[in-house]
Each structure stands twice: as C-alpha cells, then as structure tokens.
Short mmCIF file of C-alpha atoms in Angstrom, two decimals:
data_model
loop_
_atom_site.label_atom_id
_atom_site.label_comp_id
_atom_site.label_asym_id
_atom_site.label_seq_id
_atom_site.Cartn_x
_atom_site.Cartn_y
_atom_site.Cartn_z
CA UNK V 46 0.00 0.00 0.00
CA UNK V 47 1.56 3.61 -1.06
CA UNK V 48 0.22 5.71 1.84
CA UNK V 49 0.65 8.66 -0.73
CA UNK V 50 -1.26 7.58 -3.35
CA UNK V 51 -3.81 6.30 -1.49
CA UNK V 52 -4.64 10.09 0.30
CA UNK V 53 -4.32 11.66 -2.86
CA UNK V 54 -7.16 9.50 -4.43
CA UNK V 55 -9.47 9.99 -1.47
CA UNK V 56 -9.23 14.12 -2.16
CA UNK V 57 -9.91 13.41 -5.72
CA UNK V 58 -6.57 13.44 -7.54
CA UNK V 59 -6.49 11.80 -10.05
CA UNK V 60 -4.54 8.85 -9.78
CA UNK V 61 -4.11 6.24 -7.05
CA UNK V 62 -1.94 2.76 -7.09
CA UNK V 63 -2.96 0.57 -4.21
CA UNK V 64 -3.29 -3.23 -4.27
CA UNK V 65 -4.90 -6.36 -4.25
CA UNK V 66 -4.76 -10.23 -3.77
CA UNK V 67 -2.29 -11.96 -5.98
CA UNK V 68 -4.40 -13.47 -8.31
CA UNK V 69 -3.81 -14.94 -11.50
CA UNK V 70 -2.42 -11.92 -13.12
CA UNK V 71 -0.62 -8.50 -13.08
CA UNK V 72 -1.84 -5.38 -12.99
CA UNK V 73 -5.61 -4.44 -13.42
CA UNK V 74 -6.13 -0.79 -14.41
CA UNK V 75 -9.37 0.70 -13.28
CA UNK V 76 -10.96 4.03 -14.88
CA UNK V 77 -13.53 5.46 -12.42
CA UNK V 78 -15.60 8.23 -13.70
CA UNK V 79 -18.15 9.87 -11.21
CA UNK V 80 -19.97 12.99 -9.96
CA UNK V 81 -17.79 14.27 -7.60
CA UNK V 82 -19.17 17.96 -8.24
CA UNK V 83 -22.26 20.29 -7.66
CA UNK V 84 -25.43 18.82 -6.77
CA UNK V 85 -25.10 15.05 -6.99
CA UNK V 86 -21.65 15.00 -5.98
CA UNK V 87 -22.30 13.36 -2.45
CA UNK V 88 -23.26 9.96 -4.60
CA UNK V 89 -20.14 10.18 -6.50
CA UNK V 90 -17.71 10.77 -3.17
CA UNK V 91 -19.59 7.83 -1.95
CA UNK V 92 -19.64 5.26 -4.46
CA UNK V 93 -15.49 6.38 -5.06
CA UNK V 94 -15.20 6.09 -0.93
CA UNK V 95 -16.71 2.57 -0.92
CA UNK V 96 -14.34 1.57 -3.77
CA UNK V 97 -11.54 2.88 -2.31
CA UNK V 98 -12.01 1.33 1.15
CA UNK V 99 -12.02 -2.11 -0.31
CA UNK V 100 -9.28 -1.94 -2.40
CA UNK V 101 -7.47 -0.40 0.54
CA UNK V 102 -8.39 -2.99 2.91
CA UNK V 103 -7.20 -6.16 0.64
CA UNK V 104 -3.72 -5.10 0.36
CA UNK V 105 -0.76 -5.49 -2.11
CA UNK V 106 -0.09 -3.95 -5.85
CA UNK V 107 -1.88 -5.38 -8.61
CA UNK V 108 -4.80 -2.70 -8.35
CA UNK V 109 -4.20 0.70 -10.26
CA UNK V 110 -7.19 3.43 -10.60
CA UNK V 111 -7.84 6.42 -12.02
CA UNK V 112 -10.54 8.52 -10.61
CA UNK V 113 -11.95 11.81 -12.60
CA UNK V 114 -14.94 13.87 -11.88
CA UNK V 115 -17.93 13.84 -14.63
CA UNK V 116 -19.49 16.91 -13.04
CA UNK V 117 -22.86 15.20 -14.19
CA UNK V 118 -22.64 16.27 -17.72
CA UNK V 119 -22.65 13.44 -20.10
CA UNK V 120 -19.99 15.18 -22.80
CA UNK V 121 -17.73 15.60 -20.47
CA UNK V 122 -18.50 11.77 -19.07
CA UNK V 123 -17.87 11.00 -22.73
CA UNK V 124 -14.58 12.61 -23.00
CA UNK V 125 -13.54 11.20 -19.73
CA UNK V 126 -14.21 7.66 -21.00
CA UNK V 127 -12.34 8.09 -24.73
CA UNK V 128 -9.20 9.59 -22.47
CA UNK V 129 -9.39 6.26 -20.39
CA UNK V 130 -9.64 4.11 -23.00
CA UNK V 131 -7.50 5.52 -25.13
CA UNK V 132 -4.60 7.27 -23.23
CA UNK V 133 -4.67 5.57 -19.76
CA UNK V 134 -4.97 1.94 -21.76
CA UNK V 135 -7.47 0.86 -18.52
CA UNK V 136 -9.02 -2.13 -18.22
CA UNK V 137 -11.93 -1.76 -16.45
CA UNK V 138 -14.32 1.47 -16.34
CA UNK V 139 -16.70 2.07 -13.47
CA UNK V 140 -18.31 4.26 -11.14
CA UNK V 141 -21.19 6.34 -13.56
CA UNK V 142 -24.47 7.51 -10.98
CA UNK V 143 -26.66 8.39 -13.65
CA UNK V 144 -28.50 6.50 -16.11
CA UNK V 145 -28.06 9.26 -18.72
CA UNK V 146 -24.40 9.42 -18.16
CA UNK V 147 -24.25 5.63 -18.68
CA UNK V 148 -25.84 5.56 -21.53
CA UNK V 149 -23.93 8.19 -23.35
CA UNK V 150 -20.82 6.10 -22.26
CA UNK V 151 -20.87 2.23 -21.49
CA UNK V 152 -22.33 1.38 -24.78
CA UNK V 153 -19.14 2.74 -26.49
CA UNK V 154 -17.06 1.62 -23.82
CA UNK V 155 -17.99 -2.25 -24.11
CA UNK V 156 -18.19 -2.18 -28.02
CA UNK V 157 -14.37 -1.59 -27.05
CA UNK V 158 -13.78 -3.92 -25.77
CA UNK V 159 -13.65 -2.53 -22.37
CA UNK V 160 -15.57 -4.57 -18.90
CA UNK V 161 -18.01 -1.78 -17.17
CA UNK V 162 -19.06 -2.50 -13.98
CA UNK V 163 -21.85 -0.35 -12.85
CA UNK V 164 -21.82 0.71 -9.08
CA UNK V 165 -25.34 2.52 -9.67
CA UNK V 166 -26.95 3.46 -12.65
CA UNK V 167 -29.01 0.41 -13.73
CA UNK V 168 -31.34 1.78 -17.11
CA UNK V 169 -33.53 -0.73 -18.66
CA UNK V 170 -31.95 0.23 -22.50
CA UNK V 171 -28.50 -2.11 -21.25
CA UNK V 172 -30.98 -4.67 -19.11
CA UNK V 173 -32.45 -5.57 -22.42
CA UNK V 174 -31.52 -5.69 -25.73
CA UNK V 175 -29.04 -3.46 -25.19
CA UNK V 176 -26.98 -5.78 -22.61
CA UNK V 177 -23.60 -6.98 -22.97
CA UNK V 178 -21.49 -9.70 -21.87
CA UNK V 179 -18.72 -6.94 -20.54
CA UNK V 180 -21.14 -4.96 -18.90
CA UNK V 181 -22.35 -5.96 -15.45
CA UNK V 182 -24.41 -4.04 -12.99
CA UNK V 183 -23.89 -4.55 -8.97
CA UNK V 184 -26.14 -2.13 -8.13
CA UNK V 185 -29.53 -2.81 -9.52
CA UNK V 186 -31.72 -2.50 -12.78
CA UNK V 187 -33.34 0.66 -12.67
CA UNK V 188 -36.47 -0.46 -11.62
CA UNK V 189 -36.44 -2.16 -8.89
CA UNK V 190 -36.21 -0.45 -6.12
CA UNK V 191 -39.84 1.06 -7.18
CA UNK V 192 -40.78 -2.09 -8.00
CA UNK V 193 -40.61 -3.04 -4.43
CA UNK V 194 -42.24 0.71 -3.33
CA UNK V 195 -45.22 -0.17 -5.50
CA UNK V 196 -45.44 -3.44 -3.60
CA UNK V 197 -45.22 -1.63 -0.34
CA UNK V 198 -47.98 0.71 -1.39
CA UNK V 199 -50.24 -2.12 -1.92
CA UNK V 200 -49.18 -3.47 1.76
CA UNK V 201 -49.91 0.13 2.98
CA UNK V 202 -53.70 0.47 1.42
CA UNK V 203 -52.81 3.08 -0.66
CA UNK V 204 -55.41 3.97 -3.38
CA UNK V 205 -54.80 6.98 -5.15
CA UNK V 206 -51.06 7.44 -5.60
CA UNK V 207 -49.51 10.94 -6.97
CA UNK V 208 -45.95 10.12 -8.69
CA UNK V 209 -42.95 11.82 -9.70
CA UNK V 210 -39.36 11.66 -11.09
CA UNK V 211 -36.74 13.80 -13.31
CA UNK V 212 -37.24 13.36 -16.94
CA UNK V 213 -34.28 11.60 -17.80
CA UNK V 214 -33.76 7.34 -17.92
CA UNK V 215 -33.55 6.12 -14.03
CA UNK V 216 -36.80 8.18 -13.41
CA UNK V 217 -38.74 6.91 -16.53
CA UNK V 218 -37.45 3.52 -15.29
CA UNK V 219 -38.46 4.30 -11.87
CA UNK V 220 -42.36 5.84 -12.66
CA UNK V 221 -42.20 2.47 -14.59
CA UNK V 222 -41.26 0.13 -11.84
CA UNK V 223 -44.05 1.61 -9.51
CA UNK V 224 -47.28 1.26 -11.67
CA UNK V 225 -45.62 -2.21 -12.30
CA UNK V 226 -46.10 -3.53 -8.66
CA UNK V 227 -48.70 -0.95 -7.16
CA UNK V 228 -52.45 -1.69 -8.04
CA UNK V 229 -54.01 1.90 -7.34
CA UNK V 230 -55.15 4.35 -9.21
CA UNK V 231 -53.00 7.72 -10.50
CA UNK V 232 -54.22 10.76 -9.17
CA UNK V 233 -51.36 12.46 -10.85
CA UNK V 234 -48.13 11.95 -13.05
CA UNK V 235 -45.15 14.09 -13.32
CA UNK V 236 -42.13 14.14 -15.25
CA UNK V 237 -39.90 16.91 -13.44
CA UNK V 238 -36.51 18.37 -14.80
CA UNK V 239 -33.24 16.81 -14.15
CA UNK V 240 -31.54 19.15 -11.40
CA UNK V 241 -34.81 20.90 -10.31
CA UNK V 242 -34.68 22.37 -6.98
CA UNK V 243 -38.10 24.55 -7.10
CA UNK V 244 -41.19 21.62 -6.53
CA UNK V 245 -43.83 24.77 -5.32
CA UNK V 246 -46.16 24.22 -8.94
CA UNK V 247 -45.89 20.41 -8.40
CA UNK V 248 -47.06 20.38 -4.57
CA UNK V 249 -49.88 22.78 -5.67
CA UNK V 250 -50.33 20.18 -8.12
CA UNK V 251 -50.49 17.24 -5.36
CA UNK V 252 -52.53 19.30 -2.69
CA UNK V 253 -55.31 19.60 -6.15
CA UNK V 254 -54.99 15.76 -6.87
CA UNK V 255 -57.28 13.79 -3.96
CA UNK V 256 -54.23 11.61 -3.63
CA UNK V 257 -53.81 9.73 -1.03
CA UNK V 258 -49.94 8.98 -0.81
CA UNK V 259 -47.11 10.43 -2.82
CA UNK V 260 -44.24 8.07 -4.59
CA UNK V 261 -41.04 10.16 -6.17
CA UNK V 262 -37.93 9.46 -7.30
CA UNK V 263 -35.68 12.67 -7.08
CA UNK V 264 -32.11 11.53 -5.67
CA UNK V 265 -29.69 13.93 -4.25
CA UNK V 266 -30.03 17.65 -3.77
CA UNK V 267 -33.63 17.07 -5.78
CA UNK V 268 -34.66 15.06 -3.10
CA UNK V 269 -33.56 17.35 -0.76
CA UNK V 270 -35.49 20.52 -1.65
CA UNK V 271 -38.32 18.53 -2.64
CA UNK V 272 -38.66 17.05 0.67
CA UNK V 273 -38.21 20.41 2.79
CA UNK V 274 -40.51 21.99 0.32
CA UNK V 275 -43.60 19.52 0.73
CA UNK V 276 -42.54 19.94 4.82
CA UNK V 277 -43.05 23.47 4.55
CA UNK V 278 -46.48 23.20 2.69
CA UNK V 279 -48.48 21.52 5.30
CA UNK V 280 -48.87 18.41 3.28
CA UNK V 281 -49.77 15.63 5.40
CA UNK V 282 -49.98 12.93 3.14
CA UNK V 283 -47.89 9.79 3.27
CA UNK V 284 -44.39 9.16 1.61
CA UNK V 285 -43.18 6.49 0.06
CA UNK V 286 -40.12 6.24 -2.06
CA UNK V 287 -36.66 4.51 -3.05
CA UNK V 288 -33.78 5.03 -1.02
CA UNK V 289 -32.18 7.14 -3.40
CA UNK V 290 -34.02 10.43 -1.49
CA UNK V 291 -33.59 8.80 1.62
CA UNK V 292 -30.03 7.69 1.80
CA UNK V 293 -27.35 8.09 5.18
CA UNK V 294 -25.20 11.25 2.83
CA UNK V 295 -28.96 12.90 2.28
CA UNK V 296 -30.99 12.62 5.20
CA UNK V 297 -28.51 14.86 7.55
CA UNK V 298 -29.63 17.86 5.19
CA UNK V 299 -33.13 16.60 5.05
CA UNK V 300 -33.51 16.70 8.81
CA UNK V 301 -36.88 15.73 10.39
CA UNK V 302 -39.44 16.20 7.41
CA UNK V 303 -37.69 12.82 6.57
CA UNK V 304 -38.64 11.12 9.68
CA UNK V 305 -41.20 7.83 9.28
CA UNK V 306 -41.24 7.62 6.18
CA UNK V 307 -40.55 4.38 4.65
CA UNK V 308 -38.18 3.88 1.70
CA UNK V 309 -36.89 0.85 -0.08
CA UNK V 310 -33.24 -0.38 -0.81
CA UNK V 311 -31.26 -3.63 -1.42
CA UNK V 312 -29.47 -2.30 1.78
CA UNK V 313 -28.83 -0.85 5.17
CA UNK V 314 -26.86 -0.63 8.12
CA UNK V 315 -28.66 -3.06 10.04
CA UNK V 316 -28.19 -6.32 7.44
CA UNK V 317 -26.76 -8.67 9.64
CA UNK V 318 -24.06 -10.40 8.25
CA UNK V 319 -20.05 -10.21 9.12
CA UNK V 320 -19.42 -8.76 5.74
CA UNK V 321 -21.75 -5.41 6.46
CA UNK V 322 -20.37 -5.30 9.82
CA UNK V 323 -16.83 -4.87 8.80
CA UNK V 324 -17.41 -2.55 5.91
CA UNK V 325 -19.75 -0.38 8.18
CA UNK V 326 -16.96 -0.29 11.27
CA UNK V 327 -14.03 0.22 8.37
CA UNK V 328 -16.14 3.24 6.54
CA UNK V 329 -16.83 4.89 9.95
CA UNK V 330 -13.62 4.50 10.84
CA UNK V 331 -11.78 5.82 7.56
CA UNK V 332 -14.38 8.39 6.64
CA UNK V 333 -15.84 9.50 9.97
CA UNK V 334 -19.38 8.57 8.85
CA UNK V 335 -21.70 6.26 8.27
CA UNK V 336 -21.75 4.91 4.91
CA UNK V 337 -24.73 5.22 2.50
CA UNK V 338 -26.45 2.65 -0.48
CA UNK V 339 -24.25 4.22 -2.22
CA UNK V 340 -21.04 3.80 -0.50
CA UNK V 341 -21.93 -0.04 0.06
CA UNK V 342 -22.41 -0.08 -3.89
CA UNK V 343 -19.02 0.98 -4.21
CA UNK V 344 -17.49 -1.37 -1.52
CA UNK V 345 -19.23 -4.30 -3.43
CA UNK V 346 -18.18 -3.32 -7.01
CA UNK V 347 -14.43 -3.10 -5.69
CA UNK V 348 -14.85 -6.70 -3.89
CA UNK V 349 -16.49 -8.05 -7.30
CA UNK V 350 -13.40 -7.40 -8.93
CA UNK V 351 -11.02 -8.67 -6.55
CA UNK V 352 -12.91 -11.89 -6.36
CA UNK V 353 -12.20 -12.15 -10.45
CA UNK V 354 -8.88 -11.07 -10.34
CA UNK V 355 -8.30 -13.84 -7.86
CA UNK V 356 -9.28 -16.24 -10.60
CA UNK V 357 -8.50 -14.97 -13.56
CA UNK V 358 -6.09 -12.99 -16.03
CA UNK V 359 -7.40 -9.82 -17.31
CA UNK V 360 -5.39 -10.49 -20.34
CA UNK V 361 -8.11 -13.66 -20.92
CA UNK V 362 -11.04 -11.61 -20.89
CA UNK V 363 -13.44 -15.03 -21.33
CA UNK V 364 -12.19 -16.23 -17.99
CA UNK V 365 -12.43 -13.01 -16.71
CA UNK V 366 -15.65 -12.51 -17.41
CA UNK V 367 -16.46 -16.04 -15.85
CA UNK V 368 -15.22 -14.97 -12.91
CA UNK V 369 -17.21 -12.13 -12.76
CA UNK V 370 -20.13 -13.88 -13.43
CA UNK V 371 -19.63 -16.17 -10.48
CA UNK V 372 -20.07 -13.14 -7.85
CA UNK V 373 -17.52 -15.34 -5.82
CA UNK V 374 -17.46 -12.37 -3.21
CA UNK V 375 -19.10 -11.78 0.30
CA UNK V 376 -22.13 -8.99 -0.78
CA UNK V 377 -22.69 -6.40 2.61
CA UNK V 378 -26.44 -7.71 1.36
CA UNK V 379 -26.13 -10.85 1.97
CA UNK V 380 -27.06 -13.31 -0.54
CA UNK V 381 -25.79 -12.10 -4.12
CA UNK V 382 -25.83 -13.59 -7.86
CA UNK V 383 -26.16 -12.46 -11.05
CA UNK V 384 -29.62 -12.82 -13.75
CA UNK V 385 -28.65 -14.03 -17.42
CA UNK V 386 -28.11 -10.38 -17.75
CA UNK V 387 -25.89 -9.41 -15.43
CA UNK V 388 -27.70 -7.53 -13.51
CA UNK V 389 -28.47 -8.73 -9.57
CA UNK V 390 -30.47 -10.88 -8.19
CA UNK V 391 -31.37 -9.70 -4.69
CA UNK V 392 -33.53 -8.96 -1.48
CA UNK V 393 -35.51 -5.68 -1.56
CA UNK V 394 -36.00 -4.29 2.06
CA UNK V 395 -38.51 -1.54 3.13
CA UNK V 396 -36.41 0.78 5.53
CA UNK V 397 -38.05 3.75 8.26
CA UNK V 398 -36.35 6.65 8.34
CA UNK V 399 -35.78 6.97 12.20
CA UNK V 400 -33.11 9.16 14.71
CA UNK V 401 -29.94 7.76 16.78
CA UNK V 402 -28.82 10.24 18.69
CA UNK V 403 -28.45 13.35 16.61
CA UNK V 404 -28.12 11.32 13.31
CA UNK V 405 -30.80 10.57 11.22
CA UNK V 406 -30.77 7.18 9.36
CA UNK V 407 -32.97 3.85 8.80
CA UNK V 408 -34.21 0.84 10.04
CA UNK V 409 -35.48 -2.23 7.82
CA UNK V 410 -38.66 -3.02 8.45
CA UNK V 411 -40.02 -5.75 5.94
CA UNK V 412 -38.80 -7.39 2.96
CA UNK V 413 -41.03 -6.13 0.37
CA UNK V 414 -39.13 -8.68 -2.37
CA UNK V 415 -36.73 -11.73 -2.31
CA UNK V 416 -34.53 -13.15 -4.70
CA UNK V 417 -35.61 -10.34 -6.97
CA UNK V 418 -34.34 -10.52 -10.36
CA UNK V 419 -35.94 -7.88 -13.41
CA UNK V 420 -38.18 -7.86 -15.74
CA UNK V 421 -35.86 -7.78 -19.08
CA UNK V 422 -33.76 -10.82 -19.05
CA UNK V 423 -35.77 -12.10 -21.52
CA UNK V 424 -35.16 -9.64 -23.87
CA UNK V 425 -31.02 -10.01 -23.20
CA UNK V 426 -29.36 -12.34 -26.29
CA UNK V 427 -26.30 -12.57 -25.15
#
C-alpha cells in the first residue's frame, strides 16, 4: 500500500496505485468516472469512498485506478471515457451515478472492448436488448427499487397514488417500476426536470390531486429541496419512495421532514451479516461517517473485482468474465448472484427513516421482495 497515493485518491486526484490479492495476473487498471461535483456529488464521493475502502483494505499492488470527476454532464463523461480508454490503456471502467451518463458512455465503452461494472446506474436500455457480456451491474436495474415501493404501497392500502421523477432514464425507469407492482389508481403523473430544486407548482399540483400517498424518485439535492418543500407546505400525506431520497449522505440535510417515512433499498446498516459489519466499522472509521447505499455499492463493485482477479487474467477476458459472473465475493447484502443479464439478483427491504442520537438514518422493516431478479432478461441475447 503507497500511503501517498492512497490520500491523494481519497481528495480526488487523479490517480491512485494501491493493491490487491495476488491473483492470477498483473496489474488491473481501473478508470472510475463519477460525480464528484455540484449537486449530486455526495453519490459520486460515496460510491469512489466505498471503492476505495475495499481496495485499501485487501492489500498489495496489482490494483491501479484512475478517478476523474464527470461533473454530471454526459460530454464531459464521454470525453472522460475516450481519455481512459485511449490514453490511460485501462481495463476496467466504473463508477457512472446516472443512467443518462451511462448511456452516453458504457455502450461505447464495451463495443471496445472494455468490462463496465456499474456501481449505480441500472437503465432498462442495457438490461435488455441493449446488454452486454462486458457490462455488469452490482447495483440494480433501474427499476427495482420502485418495483418493491409499488409493492409496499399495496401493503400500505394506498389507493390513489400521486408520482414523480426527473425526466431523464432512471426516473422513466423508476415511474415504470411503480405502476408495475402498485395496483391503485393515478391521481397524478409528473415528469420533473433533471436538477430541479423549485417543486412549489408540483405540490400545488399534489394538494389539487385527492391523492392519497405520494411516490417520487428525485435523488440527491432534488430530493432534498423537494422534501423540505412539501414539509413546509403543510402536506400531510404519506411518503413512500426509493432510497435514493432517503439515503445516510442525504438525510442529515433533510432533517426531520424525513422522519417515518418508509423507503426501499437492497441495503442498510442493520443487514446482519459479518461482511456489512466490517465494511460499516471500516467506513466509519476511515471516513468519519456512516456509509450510505451508495457507499456499500461501491465497496461491493471493488470486492467483485477482486474476487475475479483472484481467478482470472485480465489479459483472458473469457475467464475473466467467468469470474465475474460467479459473484464469488461476500455482498454487505447478503445473498448475491447475477440474472442471465448481469444484472443482480437480490432482497428488496422496506427501511423507516428513524433518529440515533443526533443522526438521522434507517431501520429495515419488511422485505417487500426476495430473490428479486428484473423484468428484461428475456429480452437479453447474449
């Protein structure tokens, strides 16, 4: 371990060398591109903190990455990834949070040549016929984290659902997903801009509905103001959404308009297994906080690739991707494989939003699925 390097690539430089088991091979060069600016950049520091913190904690040299900032803006993702591929010679690309970004960049990436291994962004486009046998997400497929909120609706006797998301892939996944599960009517539907912070016309629009519960998908700072905003308006109708606005990095700024309400994700905290419990102690302990979905996603991706490199030689990319595709790793959730898609299969867990101490965070609950797979793997030809 180069104590150096390793510092430098947790305050964003750009380069950090820090190592792995032996393996089967040499080195494995790893190009992560993520938001690590403006108003989703908590996702990005997370998802590169989680990485980080498992490569740190195996050990050795066979491990090189590069980590650059996409400041959410899918040219610059794009430019990012050709300057990876092409100059840095890497491997192995990584670390996108949105679904737009990833689709302006890991269809290039894998026609390449190049493995991408998602630590978020999940959009139904590369679930489907647009999967690939060098493309593998460890997060999720878009949808299923509102798959399992539309289930939970149904559990909660909700009738008359209002729902919203940004107007970009993960939240026409996401809109999707719900009205999959949930068996209500609509009392309203609302596409919403990408980045919007100002939700006052689509509250008035909620208070005018009759609904009787309220789904939305904003993550990050979206989620933020939205939440503080429907606070504010006297809105007393129940919440229900995916993690992604109700995450550990969010809810600090969300503060107690967040409290109760119940949110879905493949993980928390509280999953009781020894992996989780060492990643959780070793975040806290590294980063000073608790660690987030998103952070977890990270630490998972990173152990995914160890377990591979333990087996195989990048340089034999067929074996390679066997080894991926075996998941030989210890998931923080628990049980862990991978559909004929490459995307996970997985529990679903309905979380509260509750308060330790002075720190907001969640509880599970419920499962609201198990052994969840998606919905496109019949549409994959690999």
């Amino acid at each position: 371990m180069k104590l150096k390097t390793w510092i430098a690539a947790a305050g964003l430089a750009g380069m950090a060398s820090m190592g792995l088991a032996d393996g089967h091979g040499g080195m494995v060069k790893v190009g992560m591109i993520t938001t690590l600016s403006g108003g989703g950049a908590g996702l990005g520091i997370d998802v590169r903190d989680g990485f980080l913190l498992a490569a740190k904690m195996a050990g050795n040299d066979h491990l090189e990455i590069v980590v650059e900032d996409d400041q959410r803006k899918p040219d610059i993702a794009v430019q990012l990834a050709d300057k990876m591929i092409q100059s840095e010679k890497v491997d192995v690309l990584t670390g996108i949070i949105w679904s737009n970004l990833a689709m302006a960049v890991v269809p290039a990436a894998t026609a390449q040549g190049k493995i991408y291994l998602s630590p978020n962004a999940g959009p139904s486009a590369l679930a489907g016929k647009g999967c690939h046998p060098n493309y593998f997400n460890v997060a999720w497929q878009n949808d299923n984290l509102h798959e399992a909120a539309g289930g939970y609706a149904n559990d909660a006797g909700f009738k008359n659902s209002f729902i919203l998301a940004p107007n970009y892939p993960a939240g026409q996944d996401a809109l999707t997903g719900y009205k999959r599960t949930y068996q209500g009517e609509l009392a309203g539907e609302i596409f919403t801009k990408l980045g919007q912070t100002d939700y006052a016309a689509e509250i008035a629009q909620i208070r005018a509905s009759g609904a009787d519960s309220v789904f939305f998908f904003l993550p990050g700072g979206m989620g933020i103001s939205f939440l503080k905003q429907y606070a504010d308006s006297g809105l007393d109708l129940p919440v229900v959404g995916p993690a992604f606005s109700f995450d550990q990095g969010i809810l600090q700024a969300v503060g107690d308009a967040a409290m109760g309400v119940k949110n879905t994700s493949q993980w928390n905290k509280d999953i009781d297994n020894a992996a989780n419990k060492a990643f959780v102690e070793a975040f806290q302990a590294e980063y000073g906080r608790l660690p987030s979905l998103y952070a977890s996603q990270g630490y998972d991706t990173a152990n995914l690739l160890l377990s591979a490199m333990a087996k195989a030689d990048i340089k034999d990319q067929d074996a390679f991707l066997a080894a991926l595709k075996e998941a030989d790793f210890e998931s923080v959730r628990g049980d862990f494989a991978f559909a004929a898609n490459n995307h996970p299969i997985q529990d679903i867990y309905v979380r509260e939003v509750i308060k330790e101490g002075d720190v907001f965070t969640n509880k599970i609950i419920g499962t609201a699925l198990e052994d969840h797979s998606n919905v496109y793997v019949d549409e994959c030809k690999m």
